[in-house]
Amino acid sequence: MSSSTTVLSHSFDGIFYRIQTTSFDVQYIISTDEEPETVENVDVEVRLPDGSRWSATMFTVAEIVRLMARWSETGECVSGSYFWCGDGVIVREPGVSSMTAVLIGLHDDENALTNVLQRLDED
């Protein structure tokens, strides 16, 4: 399937890695010890042209496996027996490029993006 959305620019702005597309802007909150193309657990905010803001925490499958293994030893989440995240989106591949491709796919799929992500209050 061909996408009508393309990436226009990407840049760091403090802890934010910002990507501008033809359909929306996205910012990833990346800590200073992480590389954008290897990040596997990241908070994301999408801003649509109408000004609405949408959020998610994006995880790779491998990151969920890693977290649950750690929790099995720390006792968190019933010793790693479950994973729950209210705004979680699970992706196959790490990195902001792969995650942005998922967001573009959601946007272009009859605007599924606003059904999957959580709307942020306008504060």
PDB file of C-alpha atoms in Angstrom, residues 18-121:
ATOM      1  CA  ARG A  18      10.895  15.709  16.393  1.00  0.00           C
ATOM      2  CA  ILE A  19       9.676  14.429  13.058  1.00  0.00           C
ATOM      3  CA  GLN A  20       7.538  16.522  10.743  1.00  0.00           C
ATOM      4  CA  THR A  21       5.465  14.746   8.105  1.00  0.00           C
ATOM      5  CA  THR A  22       3.081  16.020   5.469  1.00  0.00           C
ATOM      6  CA  SER A  23       0.147  14.921   7.664  1.00  0.00           C
ATOM      7  CA  PHE A  24       1.228  15.398  11.295  1.00  0.00           C
ATOM      8  CA  ASP A  25       4.127  16.205  13.615  1.00  0.00           C
ATOM      9  CA  VAL A  26       5.485  13.688  16.104  1.00  0.00           C
ATOM     10  CA  GLN A  27       7.860  14.032  19.008  1.00  0.00           C
ATOM     11  CA  TYR A  28       9.588  11.183  20.769  1.00  0.00           C
ATOM     12  CA  ILE A  29      10.878  11.697  24.306  1.00  0.00           C
ATOM     13  CA  ILE A  30      14.329  10.133  24.208  1.00  0.00           C
ATOM     14  CA  SER A  31      16.773  10.103  27.083  1.00  0.00           C
ATOM     15  CA  THR A  32      20.319  11.279  26.476  1.00  0.00           C
ATOM     16  CA  ASP A  33      21.705   7.724  26.702  1.00  0.00           C
ATOM     17  CA  GLU A  34      19.443   6.373  23.927  1.00  0.00           C
ATOM     18  CA  GLU A  35      19.902   6.411  20.170  1.00  0.00           C
ATOM     19  CA  PRO A  36      16.812   7.299  18.085  1.00  0.00           C
ATOM     20  CA  GLU A  37      17.224   4.332  15.747  1.00  0.00           C
ATOM     21  CA  THR A  38      17.562   1.726  18.495  1.00  0.00           C
ATOM     22  CA  VAL A  39      14.960   2.953  21.002  1.00  0.00           C
ATOM     23  CA  GLU A  40      12.538   0.194  22.056  1.00  0.00           C
ATOM     24  CA  ASN A  41      10.428   1.910  24.729  1.00  0.00           C
ATOM     25  CA  VAL A  42       9.479   5.531  24.111  1.00  0.00           C
ATOM     26  CA  ASP A  43       6.755   8.044  24.834  1.00  0.00           C
ATOM     27  CA  VAL A  44       5.306   9.664  21.733  1.00  0.00           C
ATOM     28  CA  GLU A  45       3.132  12.711  21.102  1.00  0.00           C
ATOM     29  CA  VAL A  46       1.453  13.299  17.735  1.00  0.00           C
ATOM     30  CA  ARG A  47       0.013  16.683  16.797  1.00  0.00           C
ATOM     31  CA  LEU A  48      -2.487  16.768  13.948  1.00  0.00           C
ATOM     32  CA  PRO A  49      -3.096  19.836  11.741  1.00  0.00           C
ATOM     33  CA  ASP A  50      -6.308  20.613  13.685  1.00  0.00           C
ATOM     34  CA  GLY A  51      -4.145  21.133  16.801  1.00  0.00           C
ATOM     35  CA  SER A  52      -5.292  17.966  18.570  1.00  0.00           C
ATOM     36  CA  ARG A  53      -2.606  16.041  20.444  1.00  0.00           C
ATOM     37  CA  TRP A  54      -2.413  12.258  20.753  1.00  0.00           C
ATOM     38  CA  SER A  55      -0.074  10.087  22.800  1.00  0.00           C
ATOM     39  CA  ALA A  56       1.225   6.564  23.116  1.00  0.00           C
ATOM     40  CA  THR A  57       4.028   4.624  24.674  1.00  0.00           C
ATOM     41  CA  MET A  58       5.574   2.515  21.947  1.00  0.00           C
ATOM     42  CA  PHE A  59       7.275  -0.770  22.844  1.00  0.00           C
ATOM     43  CA  THR A  60       8.939  -3.406  20.746  1.00  0.00           C
ATOM     44  CA  VAL A  61       8.003  -7.029  21.351  1.00  0.00           C
ATOM     45  CA  ALA A  62      11.593  -7.625  22.513  1.00  0.00           C
ATOM     46  CA  GLU A  63      11.297  -4.808  25.077  1.00  0.00           C
ATOM     47  CA  ILE A  64       8.143  -6.338  26.544  1.00  0.00           C
ATOM     48  CA  VAL A  65       9.896  -9.703  26.845  1.00  0.00           C
ATOM     49  CA  ARG A  66      12.852  -7.962  28.560  1.00  0.00           C
ATOM     50  CA  LEU A  67      10.607  -6.086  30.986  1.00  0.00           C
ATOM     51  CA  MET A  68       8.610  -9.169  31.916  1.00  0.00           C
ATOM     52  CA  ALA A  69      11.805 -11.161  32.523  1.00  0.00           C
ATOM     53  CA  ARG A  70      13.110  -8.405  34.814  1.00  0.00           C
ATOM     54  CA  TRP A  71       9.788  -8.236  36.645  1.00  0.00           C
ATOM     55  CA  SER A  72       9.847 -12.001  37.201  1.00  0.00           C
ATOM     56  CA  GLU A  73      12.876 -11.353  39.403  1.00  0.00           C
ATOM     57  CA  THR A  74      11.751  -8.082  41.032  1.00  0.00           C
ATOM     58  CA  GLY A  75       8.208  -9.264  41.751  1.00  0.00           C
ATOM     59  CA  GLU A  76       6.556  -6.440  39.808  1.00  0.00           C
ATOM     60  CA  CYS A  77       3.372  -7.220  37.846  1.00  0.00           C
ATOM     61  CA  VAL A  78       2.795 -10.480  39.741  1.00  0.00           C
ATOM     62  CA  SER A  79       6.381 -11.509  39.141  1.00  0.00           C
ATOM     63  CA  GLY A  80       6.264 -10.695  35.443  1.00  0.00           C
ATOM     64  CA  SER A  81       3.061 -12.628  34.818  1.00  0.00           C
ATOM     65  CA  TYR A  82       1.433  -9.803  32.873  1.00  0.00           C
ATOM     66  CA  PHE A  83       2.146  -6.604  30.994  1.00  0.00           C
ATOM     67  CA  TRP A  84      -0.201  -3.647  30.977  1.00  0.00           C
ATOM     68  CA  CYS A  85       0.094  -0.125  29.676  1.00  0.00           C
ATOM     69  CA  GLY A  86      -2.991   2.024  29.107  1.00  0.00           C
ATOM     70  CA  ASP A  87      -1.622   3.819  26.053  1.00  0.00           C
ATOM     71  CA  GLY A  88       0.718   1.105  24.795  1.00  0.00           C
ATOM     72  CA  VAL A  89       1.351   0.391  21.136  1.00  0.00           C
ATOM     73  CA  ILE A  90       3.441  -2.687  20.381  1.00  0.00           C
ATOM     74  CA  VAL A  91       5.659  -2.554  17.310  1.00  0.00           C
ATOM     75  CA  ARG A  92       7.862  -5.156  15.690  1.00  0.00           C
ATOM     76  CA  GLU A  93      10.993  -3.105  14.997  1.00  0.00           C
ATOM     77  CA  PRO A  94      12.951  -0.594  17.153  1.00  0.00           C
ATOM     78  CA  GLY A  95      13.785   2.978  16.225  1.00  0.00           C
ATOM     79  CA  VAL A  96      11.954   6.175  15.443  1.00  0.00           C
ATOM     80  CA  SER A  97      11.983   5.486  11.696  1.00  0.00           C
ATOM     81  CA  SER A  98      10.116   2.200  12.145  1.00  0.00           C
ATOM     82  CA  MET A  99       7.785   3.703  14.729  1.00  0.00           C
ATOM     83  CA  THR A 100       7.062   6.698  12.518  1.00  0.00           C
ATOM     84  CA  ALA A 101       6.235   4.295   9.676  1.00  0.00           C
ATOM     85  CA  VAL A 102       3.685   2.643  12.000  1.00  0.00           C
ATOM     86  CA  LEU A 103       2.175   6.041  12.863  1.00  0.00           C
ATOM     87  CA  ILE A 104       1.993   6.952   9.180  1.00  0.00           C
ATOM     88  CA  GLY A 105       0.309   3.628   8.448  1.00  0.00           C
ATOM     89  CA  LEU A 106      -2.225   4.239  11.222  1.00  0.00           C
ATOM     90  CA  HIS A 107      -2.909   7.753   9.925  1.00  0.00           C
ATOM     91  CA  ASP A 108      -3.323   6.622   6.335  1.00  0.00           C
ATOM     92  CA  ASP A 109      -5.555   3.665   7.318  1.00  0.00           C
ATOM     93  CA  GLU A 110      -8.792   5.655   7.442  1.00  0.00           C
ATOM     94  CA  ASN A 111      -7.253   7.695  10.260  1.00  0.00           C
ATOM     95  CA  ALA A 112      -6.954   4.731  12.653  1.00  0.00           C
ATOM     96  CA  LEU A 113      -4.340   6.816  14.473  1.00  0.00           C
ATOM     97  CA  THR A 114      -7.008   8.625  16.506  1.00  0.00           C
ATOM     98  CA  ASN A 115      -8.594   5.298  17.445  1.00  0.00           C
ATOM     99  CA  VAL A 116      -5.335   3.740  18.636  1.00  0.00           C
ATOM    100  CA  LEU A 117      -3.620   6.676  20.366  1.00  0.00           C
ATOM    101  CA  GLN A 118      -4.926   8.475  23.444  1.00  0.00           C
ATOM    102  CA  ARG A 119      -6.148  12.032  23.064  1.00  0.00           C
ATOM    103  CA  LEU A 120      -4.383  14.557  25.296  1.00  0.00           C
ATOM    104  CA  ASP A 121      -6.293  17.340  27.016  1.00  0.00           C
TER     105      ASP A 121
END
